[in-house]
Amino acid sequence: MATADKPKYNVIGTRPIRHDGVDKVTGRAMYGADLRLTGMLHAAMVRSPHAHARIKNIDTSKAAALPGVRAVVAAADMPQQGDRHVELGEGAVNMRHLAANVLAQDKVLYRGHPVAAVAADNIHIAEEAARLIEVEYEVLPPVLDVRAAMQADAPILNDDVRTVAAGAPESDQDKPSNIAKHILFEKGSLDEGFAAADVVIEREFDTTMVHQGYIEPHNATVLWNADGKVTVWMSTQGSFTARQQTAELLRLPVSSVKVVPMEIGGGFGGKISVYLPPVAAVLSRKTGRPVKLLMSRTDVFEATGPTPGSHIRLKLGVTKDGKITAADAWVAFEAGAYPGSPVGMACMCVFACYDIPHARVEGFDVCVNKPRTNAYRAPGSTQVAFAIETVIDEACEQLKLDPAEFRLQNASKEGTQRVDGPNFGRIGMVETVEAIKASDHYQSPLPQPSSPEHKTGRGMASGFWFNVGLKSSVTATVNGDGTVSLVEGSTDIGGTRTSIAMQLAETLGIAAEDVHPTVADTEGIGYTDVTGGSRVTFSTGIAAVRAAEELRNKLAARAAALWDVPDDQTKYEDGGVTGPDGKRIAFKELAEKLHMVGGPVIGNGTSGDQTQGGAFGTHCVDVEVDTETGKVQILRYTIAQDAGTAIHPSYVEGQMQGGVVQGIGWALNEEYFYDGEGAMRNATFLDYRMPTCYDVPMIETIIVEVPDPNHPYGVRGVGEVPICPPPAAIANAIHQAVGVRMRHLPMSPPRLLAKMVKA
Amino acid sequence: MHAFEYSAPHSLSDAVSLLSQANGNAKLLAGGTDLIDQMRTGRFRPALVIDVKKLAELNLLEFDSDGLHVGAAVTCYRIYDEPDIANDYTALADACHIIGGVQIQSRASMGGNLCNSGPAADSTPAMIALGGHCVIVGPGETRQVPVEDFCTAPGKNVLERGELLAEILFPPRPANSGSHYRRLIPRNEMDIAVVGVGASVELDEDKQTIKSARVALGAVAPTPLFAKDVSESLAGKSATDETFAAAGEAARQIVSPIDDMRGTADYRKHITGVLVKRVLAAATARARGETINYKAGRD
């Protein structure tokens, strides 16, 4: 679905083969675990078996005595951080917390918390040595539930955490708390809004901690060279933020650390924080040899950042003709061991799809004895979308209103003010609902159940994510054979080498195949922020367009020199330069002659001055529920999403489908399953049940294009918002099928059956 | 992983003597789909690993007048690829089709599944339903044990020191019989049974009355269970939905499941009733020569 006045592009909107495709399908691509360096040692971690304990003593003597062991480290070997906060690209970070998460200081705060590490001649010796490290713990009671952790008498995780007020009244108590932040946003008058409503619905929701489930575990290989220079080879979403975190944790200048980003097997927000490099670095410093440190899948589950579990209360007021008059939300997020959950973003997202005159949102960032949470695809938005989108469905049911019409009537549009203040620019919420309404899926009747024990239902839901701009750098060099080498700093997770190359190709009027993109290390390109926030195709794209514009200007000048005419009489257009008297030289031909007229031509582009306008999506799903077992099958799924301008439609569709599949997993079966002592009982892919290809149908995609005026080609980020609506859409479909409202994620067979039996 | 010795004998007697000499400090390796992971995680640290894949007796897959012989190391894919098994011992093919994915099915064996002695082993209820017997070889006399008596506790079985499982022997299939195994898992593939049910049904010539039946239950007790009373009570009954539902209700009464990350005890009890009903209906349909509407994973 394109807007009528879409410009005519030559490269944008086509589907060339991705530049990194052959390496990846043939297994040539180099991932962190593939790396082998001369003299390389292998390291293993000792991790806490307890969710909450004080470390009394660490005895490494037996491990150090094992033949083949080269070095042992614990927190005492790491540089001390003191009481300081450092700006790490995505806000100020408490360095003491970051350091303690990398290697526990006096306390362990979750099972799997790293306590010590060993480097040895091979991984088997390292693992045996890790078993020989004796850690004496004083076990403390764990706090595993967000509401329990908020109680005044709850065990305290961090003595240095006080409640910070953000919009909320300041706490008058200067004492440690598990509540790290209390947020409040208000707009209009709630009393007035609810007084105007004909129907008021108030509901409570719980969601469980879930993991991104990227296929490649974290890894790092580090060489602390004799000249004091530290090189890190790793899987990361942001080589520059990894460099800065590593440097700060080691208390080195950033220029002493080089991060070489290897290919990355998924991140979804989970590969921004640094876990392994500082530990491997100190082991390397002690031994003078490169040290490789890998996580197992269980390590990844237990000790990297999942997305928070939550408790949410939501109240909605609606008039009988379907206008939302007021909305109130109370949102508490599990930050995990240290503060920093995305509850602030959740508070901004919860009502963002709708134009609501009177609204309030209260949010809490709460420490619990689980791994420190991190970003996961539209962090915070999926949890709150589950709440608002199912309450809207319930309001439509009570008032006998059509859910699509209801969304159209209340949709946010250009000029709508969010509860946290900002006004939207040109956005495509309305267009995504209209696209679903017009879809073959929505127009088709609900499929018949496959047996008398089964029932089918259809549901819909919408979602919002901001998308960010941030900073990127691109360097483009014209080659003598008429191609361009493009160097960028954005690690490529979703095919962005190609989507960036295509924007450069479009701007220069050449073929995508004639651009050769490379992701450089931190010394090969200018500063570039993380691959996250759905920002790369937008922001690194802008940098590429600007690099291409510089090339155009320089090439026009070189053609003028070639023709011996004044610079202002030549113009770069349509893939070449035109001059006076009908002179014309194509890009390729000019490239061959550059050595005669001034030599190399390089264009640079940077970005950082633009923010994105926001992304919306609306989804429709058909489910079949087995009424005897509570098991849900997804029969059909359609997603409509505003991509602004789809640069490479296949990758846009891939992001939409991938987000939906992760949302389906979150909806139906994924959860951190803890026992009473705080041990995760399902820390493997066998028992942490992500969907397989047997669990999802082909996800039908509808790309809506409402160009974002902040980007030269109208790009909107597409990576995150597709994960937001699925749990709500599926819950709404389950309700239509069997008449029960699910308000707890995941909606696993036992939970759904229990609810059906009760009903 | 710790350091260990590895041996791959070519004769059954060599395997038995290696096993006997190891003083309980050896593990047998067939497909390794359980053992390798157990060694990787440190649950088992055997000094000696004896690879049994080179033993001809353990790779035997043949029919004779005694019935069907399945060597203990015969891989899952060989079992479901064998047309006579798919037709007459269908529950075995059903089970082998849903143990892991294709790669696992190319390595894993029913014998290994049984010797690992997990309560949720998928092939064990199928073997019990089809009346399988374990042929056990050791330093002493070769002996036979019904499959339902093989497991004694989670991870434990009747094998004495120096003994190994050579094959599973299934009696010939009677006329008008059919069998089925299915499990409930939250996903549609790649999972461990929350509950698994195997059943075999033999009908009278009228194909309306049950002549005999065997029902077996997985993941609902410390060991896979043969539901003896439930099975015997089916003999002589009409093969109707009411009969199957009543059998399901009876089966619920004999299980003692646990709460864990794969399901609650209450849920497992409930599902036992649902699956027994559904599996008996499917086995009966097969006994009548009908094709059943069953898609692995869709319970």
mmCIF file with all atom_site columns, C-alpha atoms in Angstrom, chain B residues 13-131:
data_model
loop_
_atom_site.group_PDB
_atom_site.id
_atom_site.type_symbol
_atom_site.label_atom_id
_atom_site.label_alt_id
_atom_site.label_comp_id
_atom_site.label_asym_id
_atom_site.label_entity_id
_atom_site.label_seq_id
_atom_site.pdbx_PDB_ins_code
_atom_site.Cartn_x
_atom_site.Cartn_y
_atom_site.Cartn_z
_atom_site.occupancy
_atom_site.B_iso_or_equiv
_atom_site.pdbx_formal_charge
_atom_site.auth_seq_id
_atom_site.auth_comp_id
_atom_site.auth_asym_id
_atom_site.auth_atom_id
_atom_site.pdbx_PDB_model_num
ATOM 1   C CA . SER B 1 13  ? 30.894 -60.394 24.623 1.00 0.00 ? 13  SER B CA 1
ATOM 2   C CA . ASP B 1 14  ? 33.660 -57.764 24.490 1.00 0.00 ? 14  ASP B CA 1
ATOM 3   C CA . ALA B 1 15  ? 31.117 -55.084 25.362 1.00 0.00 ? 15  ALA B CA 1
ATOM 4   C CA . VAL B 1 16  ? 29.816 -57.113 28.313 1.00 0.00 ? 16  VAL B CA 1
ATOM 5   C CA . SER B 1 17  ? 33.299 -57.799 29.656 1.00 0.00 ? 17  SER B CA 1
ATOM 6   C CA . LEU B 1 18  ? 34.359 -54.138 29.321 1.00 0.00 ? 18  LEU B CA 1
ATOM 7   C CA . LEU B 1 19  ? 31.188 -53.142 31.129 1.00 0.00 ? 19  LEU B CA 1
ATOM 8   C CA . SER B 1 20  ? 31.703 -55.739 33.845 1.00 0.00 ? 20  SER B CA 1
ATOM 9   C CA . GLN B 1 21  ? 35.298 -54.675 34.451 1.00 0.00 ? 21  GLN B CA 1
ATOM 10  C CA . ALA B 1 22  ? 34.400 -51.000 34.773 1.00 0.00 ? 22  ALA B CA 1
ATOM 11  C CA . ASN B 1 23  ? 32.880 -51.372 38.239 1.00 0.00 ? 23  ASN B CA 1
ATOM 12  C CA . GLY B 1 24  ? 29.898 -49.204 37.450 1.00 0.00 ? 24  GLY B CA 1
ATOM 13  C CA . ASN B 1 25  ? 32.099 -46.407 36.166 1.00 0.00 ? 25  ASN B CA 1
ATOM 14  C CA . ALA B 1 26  ? 31.174 -46.853 32.517 1.00 0.00 ? 26  ALA B CA 1
ATOM 15  C CA . LYS B 1 27  ? 28.370 -45.482 30.364 1.00 0.00 ? 27  LYS B CA 1
ATOM 16  C CA . LEU B 1 28  ? 27.059 -46.929 27.139 1.00 0.00 ? 28  LEU B CA 1
ATOM 17  C CA . LEU B 1 29  ? 26.912 -44.664 24.114 1.00 0.00 ? 29  LEU B CA 1
ATOM 18  C CA . ALA B 1 30  ? 24.402 -45.337 21.346 1.00 0.00 ? 30  ALA B CA 1
ATOM 19  C CA . GLY B 1 31  ? 23.130 -42.133 19.687 1.00 0.00 ? 31  GLY B CA 1
ATOM 20  C CA . GLY B 1 32  ? 24.476 -40.067 22.578 1.00 0.00 ? 32  GLY B CA 1
ATOM 21  C CA . THR B 1 33  ? 21.573 -37.633 22.430 1.00 0.00 ? 33  THR B CA 1
ATOM 22  C CA . ASP B 1 34  ? 21.096 -37.929 26.199 1.00 0.00 ? 34  ASP B CA 1
ATOM 23  C CA . LEU B 1 35  ? 24.571 -39.046 27.319 1.00 0.00 ? 35  LEU B CA 1
ATOM 24  C CA . ILE B 1 36  ? 26.631 -36.348 25.626 1.00 0.00 ? 36  ILE B CA 1
ATOM 25  C CA . ASP B 1 37  ? 24.502 -33.622 27.166 1.00 0.00 ? 37  ASP B CA 1
ATOM 26  C CA . GLN B 1 38  ? 24.600 -35.302 30.573 1.00 0.00 ? 38  GLN B CA 1
ATOM 27  C CA . MET B 1 39  ? 28.400 -35.436 30.392 1.00 0.00 ? 39  MET B CA 1
ATOM 28  C CA . ARG B 1 40  ? 28.626 -31.872 29.133 1.00 0.00 ? 40  ARG B CA 1
ATOM 29  C CA . THR B 1 41  ? 26.643 -30.593 32.094 1.00 0.00 ? 41  THR B CA 1
ATOM 30  C CA . GLY B 1 42  ? 28.630 -32.779 34.523 1.00 0.00 ? 42  GLY B CA 1
ATOM 31  C CA . ARG B 1 43  ? 25.658 -34.878 35.633 1.00 0.00 ? 43  ARG B CA 1
ATOM 32  C CA . PHE B 1 44  ? 27.594 -38.020 34.689 1.00 0.00 ? 44  PHE B CA 1
ATOM 33  C CA . ARG B 1 45  ? 31.384 -38.249 34.761 1.00 0.00 ? 45  ARG B CA 1
ATOM 34  C CA . PRO B 1 46  ? 32.090 -41.813 33.569 1.00 0.00 ? 46  PRO B CA 1
ATOM 35  C CA . ALA B 1 47  ? 35.704 -43.017 33.376 1.00 0.00 ? 47  ALA B CA 1
ATOM 36  C CA . LEU B 1 48  ? 34.858 -45.162 30.344 1.00 0.00 ? 48  LEU B CA 1
ATOM 37  C CA . VAL B 1 49  ? 32.415 -44.626 27.480 1.00 0.00 ? 49  VAL B CA 1
ATOM 38  C CA . ILE B 1 50  ? 31.544 -47.806 25.564 1.00 0.00 ? 50  ILE B CA 1
ATOM 39  C CA . ASP B 1 51  ? 30.173 -47.156 22.082 1.00 0.00 ? 51  ASP B CA 1
ATOM 40  C CA . VAL B 1 52  ? 27.633 -49.876 21.204 1.00 0.00 ? 52  VAL B CA 1
ATOM 41  C CA . LYS B 1 53  ? 26.884 -48.722 17.655 1.00 0.00 ? 53  LYS B CA 1
ATOM 42  C CA . LYS B 1 54  ? 29.301 -51.272 16.162 1.00 0.00 ? 54  LYS B CA 1
ATOM 43  C CA . LEU B 1 55  ? 27.526 -54.262 17.726 1.00 0.00 ? 55  LEU B CA 1
ATOM 44  C CA . ALA B 1 56  ? 25.560 -56.188 15.068 1.00 0.00 ? 56  ALA B CA 1
ATOM 45  C CA . GLU B 1 57  ? 23.018 -57.498 17.593 1.00 0.00 ? 57  GLU B CA 1
ATOM 46  C CA . LEU B 1 58  ? 22.113 -53.994 18.684 1.00 0.00 ? 58  LEU B CA 1
ATOM 47  C CA . ASN B 1 59  ? 21.529 -52.871 15.083 1.00 0.00 ? 59  ASN B CA 1
ATOM 48  C CA . LEU B 1 60  ? 19.181 -55.717 14.219 1.00 0.00 ? 60  LEU B CA 1
ATOM 49  C CA . LEU B 1 61  ? 15.758 -54.794 12.850 1.00 0.00 ? 61  LEU B CA 1
ATOM 50  C CA . GLU B 1 62  ? 13.829 -57.841 11.673 1.00 0.00 ? 62  GLU B CA 1
ATOM 51  C CA . PHE B 1 63  ? 10.596 -59.786 11.794 1.00 0.00 ? 63  PHE B CA 1
ATOM 52  C CA . ASP B 1 64  ? 10.377 -63.513 12.497 1.00 0.00 ? 64  ASP B CA 1
ATOM 53  C CA . SER B 1 65  ? 7.919  -65.918 14.066 1.00 0.00 ? 65  SER B CA 1
ATOM 54  C CA . ASP B 1 66  ? 8.568  -64.364 17.496 1.00 0.00 ? 66  ASP B CA 1
ATOM 55  C CA . GLY B 1 67  ? 7.496  -60.996 16.207 1.00 0.00 ? 67  GLY B CA 1
ATOM 56  C CA . LEU B 1 68  ? 9.554  -57.815 15.721 1.00 0.00 ? 68  LEU B CA 1
ATOM 57  C CA . HIS B 1 69  ? 13.137 -57.524 16.964 1.00 0.00 ? 69  HIS B CA 1
ATOM 58  C CA . VAL B 1 70  ? 14.408 -53.958 17.413 1.00 0.00 ? 70  VAL B CA 1
ATOM 59  C CA . GLY B 1 71  ? 18.089 -53.786 18.357 1.00 0.00 ? 71  GLY B CA 1
ATOM 60  C CA . ALA B 1 72  ? 18.734 -51.372 21.189 1.00 0.00 ? 72  ALA B CA 1
ATOM 61  C CA . ALA B 1 73  ? 20.853 -49.061 19.011 1.00 0.00 ? 73  ALA B CA 1
ATOM 62  C CA . VAL B 1 74  ? 18.486 -48.966 16.017 1.00 0.00 ? 74  VAL B CA 1
ATOM 63  C CA . THR B 1 75  ? 17.866 -45.312 15.251 1.00 0.00 ? 75  THR B CA 1
ATOM 64  C CA . CYS B 1 76  ? 14.451 -43.692 15.213 1.00 0.00 ? 76  CYS B CA 1
ATOM 65  C CA . TYR B 1 77  ? 14.437 -42.982 11.496 1.00 0.00 ? 77  TYR B CA 1
ATOM 66  C CA . ARG B 1 78  ? 15.035 -46.659 10.667 1.00 0.00 ? 78  ARG B CA 1
ATOM 67  C CA . ILE B 1 79  ? 12.005 -47.512 12.761 1.00 0.00 ? 79  ILE B CA 1
ATOM 68  C CA . TYR B 1 80  ? 9.556  -45.116 11.164 1.00 0.00 ? 80  TYR B CA 1
ATOM 69  C CA . ASP B 1 81  ? 10.987 -45.736 7.691  1.00 0.00 ? 81  ASP B CA 1
ATOM 70  C CA . GLU B 1 82  ? 10.152 -49.463 7.954  1.00 0.00 ? 82  GLU B CA 1
ATOM 71  C CA . PRO B 1 83  ? 6.729  -49.902 6.246  1.00 0.00 ? 83  PRO B CA 1
ATOM 72  C CA . ASP B 1 84  ? 5.757  -52.979 8.298  1.00 0.00 ? 84  ASP B CA 1
ATOM 73  C CA . ILE B 1 85  ? 6.364  -51.070 11.513 1.00 0.00 ? 85  ILE B CA 1
ATOM 74  C CA . ALA B 1 86  ? 4.436  -48.048 10.254 1.00 0.00 ? 86  ALA B CA 1
ATOM 75  C CA . ASN B 1 87  ? 1.518  -50.339 9.349  1.00 0.00 ? 87  ASN B CA 1
ATOM 76  C CA . ASP B 1 88  ? 1.434  -52.851 12.193 1.00 0.00 ? 88  ASP B CA 1
ATOM 77  C CA . TYR B 1 89  ? 3.351  -51.295 15.102 1.00 0.00 ? 89  TYR B CA 1
ATOM 78  C CA . THR B 1 90  ? 2.208  -47.777 14.336 1.00 0.00 ? 90  THR B CA 1
ATOM 79  C CA . ALA B 1 91  ? 2.637  -46.442 17.864 1.00 0.00 ? 91  ALA B CA 1
ATOM 80  C CA . LEU B 1 92  ? 6.418  -46.994 17.551 1.00 0.00 ? 92  LEU B CA 1
ATOM 81  C CA . ALA B 1 93  ? 6.523  -44.976 14.334 1.00 0.00 ? 93  ALA B CA 1
ATOM 82  C CA . ASP B 1 94  ? 4.355  -42.261 15.940 1.00 0.00 ? 94  ASP B CA 1
ATOM 83  C CA . ALA B 1 95  ? 6.755  -41.985 18.883 1.00 0.00 ? 95  ALA B CA 1
ATOM 84  C CA . CYS B 1 96  ? 9.961  -42.086 16.837 1.00 0.00 ? 96  CYS B CA 1
ATOM 85  C CA . HIS B 1 97  ? 8.626  -39.330 14.570 1.00 0.00 ? 97  HIS B CA 1
ATOM 86  C CA . ILE B 1 98  ? 8.355  -36.839 17.426 1.00 0.00 ? 98  ILE B CA 1
ATOM 87  C CA . ILE B 1 99  ? 11.574 -37.507 19.337 1.00 0.00 ? 99  ILE B CA 1
ATOM 88  C CA . GLY B 1 100 ? 13.590 -34.362 18.591 1.00 0.00 ? 100 GLY B CA 1
ATOM 89  C CA . GLY B 1 101 ? 14.050 -33.236 15.018 1.00 0.00 ? 101 GLY B CA 1
ATOM 90  C CA . VAL B 1 102 ? 15.451 -35.018 11.984 1.00 0.00 ? 102 VAL B CA 1
ATOM 91  C CA . GLN B 1 103 ? 19.054 -34.803 13.211 1.00 0.00 ? 103 GLN B CA 1
ATOM 92  C CA . ILE B 1 104 ? 18.159 -36.338 16.567 1.00 0.00 ? 104 ILE B CA 1
ATOM 93  C CA . GLN B 1 105 ? 16.069 -39.043 14.908 1.00 0.00 ? 105 GLN B CA 1
ATOM 94  C CA . SER B 1 106 ? 19.120 -39.986 12.834 1.00 0.00 ? 106 SER B CA 1
ATOM 95  C CA . ARG B 1 107 ? 21.115 -40.685 16.006 1.00 0.00 ? 107 ARG B CA 1
ATOM 96  C CA . ALA B 1 108 ? 18.723 -41.499 18.836 1.00 0.00 ? 108 ALA B CA 1
ATOM 97  C CA . SER B 1 109 ? 17.474 -45.026 19.508 1.00 0.00 ? 109 SER B CA 1
ATOM 98  C CA . MET B 1 110 ? 14.483 -46.483 21.341 1.00 0.00 ? 110 MET B CA 1
ATOM 99  C CA . GLY B 1 111 ? 16.891 -48.588 23.392 1.00 0.00 ? 111 GLY B CA 1
ATOM 100 C CA . GLY B 1 112 ? 18.716 -45.475 24.516 1.00 0.00 ? 112 GLY B CA 1
ATOM 101 C CA . ASN B 1 113 ? 15.427 -43.772 25.254 1.00 0.00 ? 113 ASN B CA 1
ATOM 102 C CA . LEU B 1 114 ? 14.468 -46.699 27.486 1.00 0.00 ? 114 LEU B CA 1
ATOM 103 C CA . CYS B 1 115 ? 17.852 -47.013 29.228 1.00 0.00 ? 115 CYS B CA 1
ATOM 104 C CA . ASN B 1 116 ? 17.899 -43.280 30.014 1.00 0.00 ? 116 ASN B CA 1
ATOM 105 C CA . SER B 1 117 ? 14.745 -44.194 31.953 1.00 0.00 ? 117 SER B CA 1
ATOM 106 C CA . GLY B 1 118 ? 13.158 -40.780 31.954 1.00 0.00 ? 118 GLY B CA 1
ATOM 107 C CA . PRO B 1 119 ? 9.516  -40.670 33.049 1.00 0.00 ? 119 PRO B CA 1
ATOM 108 C CA . ALA B 1 120 ? 8.611  -38.658 29.924 1.00 0.00 ? 120 ALA B CA 1
ATOM 109 C CA . ALA B 1 121 ? 10.438 -40.837 27.347 1.00 0.00 ? 121 ALA B CA 1
ATOM 110 C CA . ASP B 1 122 ? 8.254  -40.790 24.251 1.00 0.00 ? 122 ASP B CA 1
ATOM 111 C CA . SER B 1 123 ? 8.915  -44.273 22.927 1.00 0.00 ? 123 SER B CA 1
ATOM 112 C CA . THR B 1 124 ? 8.396  -46.110 26.232 1.00 0.00 ? 124 THR B CA 1
ATOM 113 C CA . PRO B 1 125 ? 4.569  -45.882 26.433 1.00 0.00 ? 125 PRO B CA 1
ATOM 114 C CA . ALA B 1 126 ? 4.428  -46.984 22.781 1.00 0.00 ? 126 ALA B CA 1
ATOM 115 C CA . MET B 1 127 ? 6.618  -49.999 23.573 1.00 0.00 ? 127 MET B CA 1
ATOM 116 C CA . ILE B 1 128 ? 4.510  -50.886 26.619 1.00 0.00 ? 128 ILE B CA 1
ATOM 117 C CA . ALA B 1 129 ? 1.292  -50.592 24.609 1.00 0.00 ? 129 ALA B CA 1
ATOM 118 C CA . LEU B 1 130 ? 2.663  -53.026 22.025 1.00 0.00 ? 130 LEU B CA 1
ATOM 119 C CA . GLY B 1 131 ? 3.700  -55.535 24.714 1.00 0.00 ? 131 GLY B CA 1
#
